[in-house]
Amino acid sequence: MPLTLVILGRQGSGKGTQAALVAEHYGVIHISTGDMLRAAVDAGTELGLRAQAVMDAGDLVGDDIMIGIVRERLGAADIQAHGVLLDGFPRTTAQADALAHILGGSGPDVAVNLDVPIAEVTQRMLTRGRADDTEETIARRLELYEAETAPLLDWFEQRGRLAVVDGLGTEDEVFARLCRIIDDI
Ligand code: ADP
């Protein structure tokens, strides 16, 4: 399989924007699990109906469902041919274990943590005005991030696959930092 990348970062860290830039630059397929779930909600599929309530509450969709969705997507021909940048997955260590298994044991080439402090991401999210961005759900999602996703940093670190990139600065500055990491793979 070609390049397999994971981008981690708090909600509001600029992860989605940078993921799109990286995917374009390296020709890999950008998979955002948040976008996939929102598309399912819009389409009114069974998955969408189940996911909507969970997302509205700022909770995480169950590991089994998420792993199933991602496993199926990663098996598709476009990703097998061009590689992938995962944005929003893995979110828990169970998802990371599953991803390593799907990719053949050793996990993605690198997981980059886009590091932006909590105070800054809260401010950014309050100004972007997405439907699930109320003060209450923002606090809940950040809390969940610390509890469930932060341990992922250790997971990748222990496997020698973690890179940390400072997410403060202009879009171009952050992108250049990401490229330095990926070019080194
Ligand atoms: P944010 O980073 O602001 O949470 P996302 O677009 O990544 O935005 O995700 C939106 C919502 O979709 C999350 O709050 C969560 O409910 C759900 N979600 C996305 N990815 C996952 C995942 N890997 N595991 C569980 N839930 C997920």
mmCIF file of N, CA and C in Angstrom, residues 67-136:
data_model
loop_
_atom_site.group_PDB
_atom_site.id
_atom_site.type_symbol
_atom_site.label_atom_id
_atom_site.label_comp_id
_atom_site.label_asym_id
_atom_site.label_seq_id
_atom_site.Cartn_x
_atom_site.Cartn_y
_atom_site.Cartn_z
ATOM 1 N N ILE A 67 -15.134 1.246 13.032
ATOM 2 C CA ILE A 67 -14.122 0.345 12.477
ATOM 3 C C ILE A 67 -14.665 -0.320 11.211
ATOM 4 N N GLY A 68 -15.943 -0.693 11.261
ATOM 5 C CA GLY A 68 -16.570 -1.300 10.085
ATOM 6 C C GLY A 68 -16.565 -0.362 8.890
ATOM 7 N N ILE A 69 -16.924 0.898 9.134
ATOM 8 C CA ILE A 69 -16.970 1.888 8.058
ATOM 9 C C ILE A 69 -15.579 2.089 7.446
ATOM 10 N N VAL A 70 -14.582 2.250 8.319
ATOM 11 C CA VAL A 70 -13.230 2.545 7.834
ATOM 12 C C VAL A 70 -12.614 1.326 7.147
ATOM 13 N N ARG A 71 -12.866 0.138 7.700
ATOM 14 C CA ARG A 71 -12.321 -1.073 7.076
ATOM 15 C C ARG A 71 -12.810 -1.188 5.630
ATOM 16 N N GLU A 72 -14.118 -0.953 5.471
ATOM 17 C CA GLU A 72 -14.708 -1.061 4.141
ATOM 18 C C GLU A 72 -14.115 -0.015 3.185
ATOM 19 N N ARG A 73 -13.967 1.228 3.704
ATOM 20 C CA ARG A 73 -13.464 2.314 2.859
ATOM 21 C C ARG A 73 -12.005 2.075 2.448
ATOM 22 N N LEU A 74 -11.190 1.564 3.406
ATOM 23 C CA LEU A 74 -9.762 1.355 3.119
ATOM 24 C C LEU A 74 -9.536 0.238 2.112
ATOM 25 N N GLY A 75 -10.525 -0.625 1.977
ATOM 26 C CA GLY A 75 -10.390 -1.731 1.028
ATOM 27 C C GLY A 75 -10.645 -1.311 -0.410
ATOM 28 N N ALA A 76 -11.164 -0.095 -0.603
ATOM 29 C CA ALA A 76 -11.539 0.334 -1.957
ATOM 30 C C ALA A 76 -10.310 0.571 -2.839
ATOM 31 N N ALA A 77 -10.533 0.430 -4.140
ATOM 32 C CA ALA A 77 -9.415 0.454 -5.102
ATOM 33 C C ALA A 77 -8.658 1.784 -5.098
ATOM 34 N N ASP A 78 -9.373 2.911 -4.939
ATOM 35 C CA ASP A 78 -8.680 4.213 -4.993
ATOM 36 C C ASP A 78 -7.638 4.333 -3.887
ATOM 37 N N ILE A 79 -7.993 3.854 -2.709
ATOM 38 C CA ILE A 79 -7.051 3.954 -1.594
ATOM 39 C C ILE A 79 -5.914 2.946 -1.738
ATOM 40 N N GLN A 80 -6.241 1.770 -2.189
ATOM 41 C CA GLN A 80 -5.183 0.781 -2.427
ATOM 42 C C GLN A 80 -4.169 1.317 -3.433
ATOM 43 N N ALA A 81 -4.643 2.108 -4.402
ATOM 44 C CA ALA A 81 -3.751 2.626 -5.445
ATOM 45 C C ALA A 81 -3.011 3.892 -5.005
ATOM 46 N N HIS A 82 -3.687 4.779 -4.267
ATOM 47 C CA HIS A 82 -3.113 6.111 -4.022
ATOM 48 C C HIS A 82 -2.698 6.371 -2.581
ATOM 49 N N GLY A 83 -3.089 5.490 -1.654
ATOM 50 C CA GLY A 83 -2.774 5.735 -0.252
ATOM 51 C C GLY A 83 -3.837 6.596 0.407
ATOM 52 N N VAL A 84 -3.646 6.866 1.695
ATOM 53 C CA VAL A 84 -4.729 7.504 2.450
ATOM 54 C C VAL A 84 -4.193 8.449 3.518
ATOM 55 N N LEU A 85 -4.964 9.487 3.755
ATOM 56 C CA LEU A 85 -4.751 10.336 4.919
ATOM 57 C C LEU A 85 -6.024 10.275 5.752
ATOM 58 N N LEU A 86 -5.924 9.666 6.920
ATOM 59 C CA LEU A 86 -7.084 9.524 7.794
ATOM 60 C C LEU A 86 -7.189 10.715 8.732
ATOM 61 N N ASP A 87 -8.378 11.309 8.742
ATOM 62 C CA ASP A 87 -8.650 12.513 9.531
ATOM 63 C C ASP A 87 -9.888 12.216 10.385
ATOM 64 N N GLY A 88 -9.686 12.086 11.686
ATOM 65 C CA GLY A 88 -10.821 11.758 12.572
ATOM 66 C C GLY A 88 -10.850 10.294 12.972
ATOM 67 N N PHE A 89 -9.934 9.529 12.454
ATOM 68 C CA PHE A 89 -9.807 8.106 12.782
ATOM 69 C C PHE A 89 -8.328 7.741 12.768
ATOM 70 N N PRO A 90 -7.810 7.010 13.749
ATOM 71 C CA PRO A 90 -8.498 6.494 14.926
ATOM 72 C C PRO A 90 -8.753 7.583 15.970
ATOM 73 N N ARG A 91 -9.752 7.348 16.793
ATOM 74 C CA ARG A 91 -10.142 8.270 17.847
ATOM 75 C C ARG A 91 -9.981 7.613 19.216
ATOM 76 N N THR A 92 -9.824 6.305 19.226
ATOM 77 C CA THR A 92 -9.665 5.554 20.484
ATOM 78 C C THR A 92 -8.561 4.518 20.228
ATOM 79 N N THR A 93 -8.009 3.962 21.308
ATOM 80 C CA THR A 93 -6.951 2.968 21.110
ATOM 81 C C THR A 93 -7.512 1.691 20.475
ATOM 82 N N ALA A 94 -8.793 1.404 20.726
ATOM 83 C CA ALA A 94 -9.396 0.234 20.061
ATOM 84 C C ALA A 94 -9.407 0.451 18.549
ATOM 85 N N GLN A 95 -9.696 1.673 18.126
ATOM 86 C CA GLN A 95 -9.674 1.984 16.692
ATOM 87 C C GLN A 95 -8.245 1.924 16.143
ATOM 88 N N ALA A 96 -7.272 2.350 16.954
ATOM 89 C CA ALA A 96 -5.875 2.289 16.507
ATOM 90 C C ALA A 96 -5.428 0.839 16.332
ATOM 91 N N ASP A 97 -5.804 -0.015 17.281
ATOM 92 C CA ASP A 97 -5.483 -1.448 17.159
ATOM 93 C C ASP A 97 -6.081 -2.012 15.876
ATOM 94 N N ALA A 98 -7.358 -1.650 15.628
ATOM 95 C CA ALA A 98 -8.039 -2.162 14.438
ATOM 96 C C ALA A 98 -7.352 -1.657 13.172
ATOM 97 N N LEU A 99 -6.957 -0.381 13.174
ATOM 98 C CA LEU A 99 -6.297 0.188 11.994
ATOM 99 C C LEU A 99 -4.981 -0.538 11.705
ATOM 100 N N ALA A 100 -4.202 -0.784 12.753
ATOM 101 C CA ALA A 100 -2.935 -1.494 12.559
ATOM 102 C C ALA A 100 -3.201 -2.855 11.930
ATOM 103 N N HIS A 101 -4.243 -3.508 12.411
ATOM 104 C CA HIS A 101 -4.622 -4.817 11.889
ATOM 105 C C HIS A 101 -5.012 -4.726 10.411
ATOM 106 N N ILE A 102 -5.841 -3.724 10.091
ATOM 107 C CA ILE A 102 -6.308 -3.545 8.711
ATOM 108 C C ILE A 102 -5.123 -3.272 7.780
ATOM 109 N N LEU A 103 -4.166 -2.468 8.272
ATOM 110 C CA LEU A 103 -3.027 -2.083 7.424
ATOM 111 C C LEU A 103 -1.929 -3.147 7.418
ATOM 112 N N GLY A 104 -2.155 -4.217 8.134
ATOM 113 C CA GLY A 104 -1.194 -5.309 8.091
ATOM 114 C C GLY A 104 -0.242 -5.343 9.267
ATOM 115 N N GLY A 105 -0.699 -4.870 10.405
ATOM 116 C CA GLY A 105 0.051 -5.104 11.637
ATOM 117 C C GLY A 105 0.795 -3.931 12.209
ATOM 118 N N SER A 106 1.469 -3.133 11.358
ATOM 119 C CA SER A 106 2.366 -2.136 11.935
ATOM 120 C C SER A 106 1.786 -0.718 11.949
ATOM 121 N N GLY A 107 0.574 -0.556 11.476
ATOM 122 C CA GLY A 107 -0.040 0.767 11.547
ATOM 123 C C GLY A 107 0.357 1.668 10.401
ATOM 124 N N PRO A 108 -0.060 2.945 10.465
ATOM 125 C CA PRO A 108 0.233 3.890 9.389
ATOM 126 C C PRO A 108 1.708 4.286 9.393
ATOM 127 N N ASP A 109 2.168 4.905 8.315
ATOM 128 C CA ASP A 109 3.566 5.349 8.232
ATOM 129 C C ASP A 109 3.882 6.368 9.322
ATOM 130 N N VAL A 110 2.968 7.305 9.516
ATOM 131 C CA VAL A 110 3.163 8.283 10.586
ATOM 132 C C VAL A 110 1.809 8.831 11.033
ATOM 133 N N ALA A 111 1.723 9.169 12.318
ATOM 134 C CA ALA A 111 0.562 9.889 12.845
ATOM 135 C C ALA A 111 1.083 11.248 13.300
ATOM 136 N N VAL A 112 0.555 12.294 12.684
ATOM 137 C CA VAL A 112 1.006 13.639 13.031
ATOM 138 C C VAL A 112 -0.006 14.276 13.963
ATOM 139 N N ASN A 113 0.462 14.735 15.107
ATOM 140 C CA ASN A 113 -0.423 15.469 16.010
ATOM 141 C C ASN A 113 -0.261 16.962 15.776
ATOM 142 N N LEU A 114 -1.348 17.572 15.317
ATOM 143 C CA LEU A 114 -1.355 19.007 15.082
ATOM 144 C C LEU A 114 -1.696 19.669 16.413
ATOM 145 N N ASP A 115 -0.689 20.251 17.040
ATOM 146 C CA ASP A 115 -0.820 20.690 18.419
ATOM 147 C C ASP A 115 -1.260 22.152 18.532
ATOM 148 N N VAL A 116 -2.480 22.351 19.079
ATOM 149 C CA VAL A 116 -3.004 23.702 19.340
ATOM 150 C C VAL A 116 -3.629 23.686 20.738
ATOM 151 N N PRO A 117 -3.274 24.652 21.587
ATOM 152 C CA PRO A 117 -3.783 24.655 22.967
ATOM 153 C C PRO A 117 -5.312 24.750 23.055
ATOM 154 N N ILE A 118 -5.877 24.244 24.169
ATOM 155 C CA ILE A 118 -7.330 24.189 24.373
ATOM 156 C C ILE A 118 -7.990 25.566 24.254
ATOM 157 N N ALA A 119 -7.397 26.588 24.866
ATOM 158 C CA ALA A 119 -8.020 27.925 24.843
ATOM 159 C C ALA A 119 -8.167 28.414 23.402
ATOM 160 N N GLU A 120 -7.152 28.173 22.596
ATOM 161 C CA GLU A 120 -7.175 28.628 21.202
ATOM 162 C C GLU A 120 -8.223 27.855 20.377
ATOM 163 N N VAL A 121 -8.302 26.538 20.545
ATOM 164 C CA VAL A 121 -9.274 25.781 19.734
ATOM 165 C C VAL A 121 -10.713 26.115 20.135
ATOM 166 N N THR A 122 -10.944 26.375 21.420
ATOM 167 C CA THR A 122 -12.296 26.735 21.872
ATOM 168 C C THR A 122 -12.722 28.025 21.179
ATOM 169 N N GLN A 123 -11.847 29.007 21.161
ATOM 170 C CA GLN A 123 -12.126 30.280 20.511
ATOM 171 C C GLN A 123 -12.422 30.075 19.027
ATOM 172 N N ARG A 124 -11.586 29.285 18.366
ATOM 173 C CA ARG A 124 -11.761 29.042 16.922
ATOM 174 C C ARG A 124 -13.104 28.378 16.636
ATOM 175 N N MET A 125 -13.485 27.398 17.469
ATOM 176 C CA MET A 125 -14.727 26.664 17.203
ATOM 177 C C MET A 125 -15.952 27.536 17.418
ATOM 178 N N LEU A 126 -15.885 28.415 18.427
ATOM 179 C CA LEU A 126 -17.034 29.284 18.695
ATOM 180 C C LEU A 126 -17.258 30.251 17.538
ATOM 181 N N THR A 127 -16.205 30.575 16.807
ATOM 182 C CA THR A 127 -16.376 31.527 15.707
ATOM 183 C C THR A 127 -16.691 30.844 14.374
ATOM 184 N N ARG A 128 -16.513 29.485 14.254
ATOM 185 C CA ARG A 128 -16.775 28.876 12.943
ATOM 186 C C ARG A 128 -18.260 28.540 12.730
ATOM 187 N N GLY A 129 -19.027 28.445 13.856
ATOM 188 C CA GLY A 129 -20.484 28.367 13.762
ATOM 189 C C GLY A 129 -21.082 27.127 13.123
ATOM 190 N N ARG A 130 -20.444 25.944 13.261
ATOM 191 C CA ARG A 130 -21.058 24.719 12.749
ATOM 192 C C ARG A 130 -22.207 24.319 13.671
ATOM 193 N N ALA A 131 -23.194 23.579 13.139
ATOM 194 C CA ALA A 131 -24.421 23.278 13.893
ATOM 195 C C ALA A 131 -24.126 22.554 15.216
ATOM 196 N N ASP A 132 -23.100 21.677 15.224
ATOM 197 C CA ASP A 132 -22.823 20.942 16.477
ATOM 198 C C ASP A 132 -21.782 21.661 17.347
ATOM 199 N N ASP A 133 -21.507 22.939 17.051
ATOM 200 C CA ASP A 133 -20.547 23.714 17.837
ATOM 201 C C ASP A 133 -21.232 24.667 18.812
ATOM 202 N N THR A 134 -21.863 24.133 19.837
ATOM 203 C CA THR A 134 -22.329 25.010 20.909
ATOM 204 C C THR A 134 -21.298 24.920 22.022
ATOM 205 N N GLU A 135 -21.341 25.904 22.930
ATOM 206 C CA GLU A 135 -20.337 25.916 23.986
ATOM 207 C C GLU A 135 -20.322 24.588 24.754
ATOM 208 N N GLU A 136 -21.526 24.041 24.953
ATOM 209 C CA GLU A 136 -21.659 22.799 25.704
ATOM 210 C C GLU A 136 -21.030 21.611 24.964
#
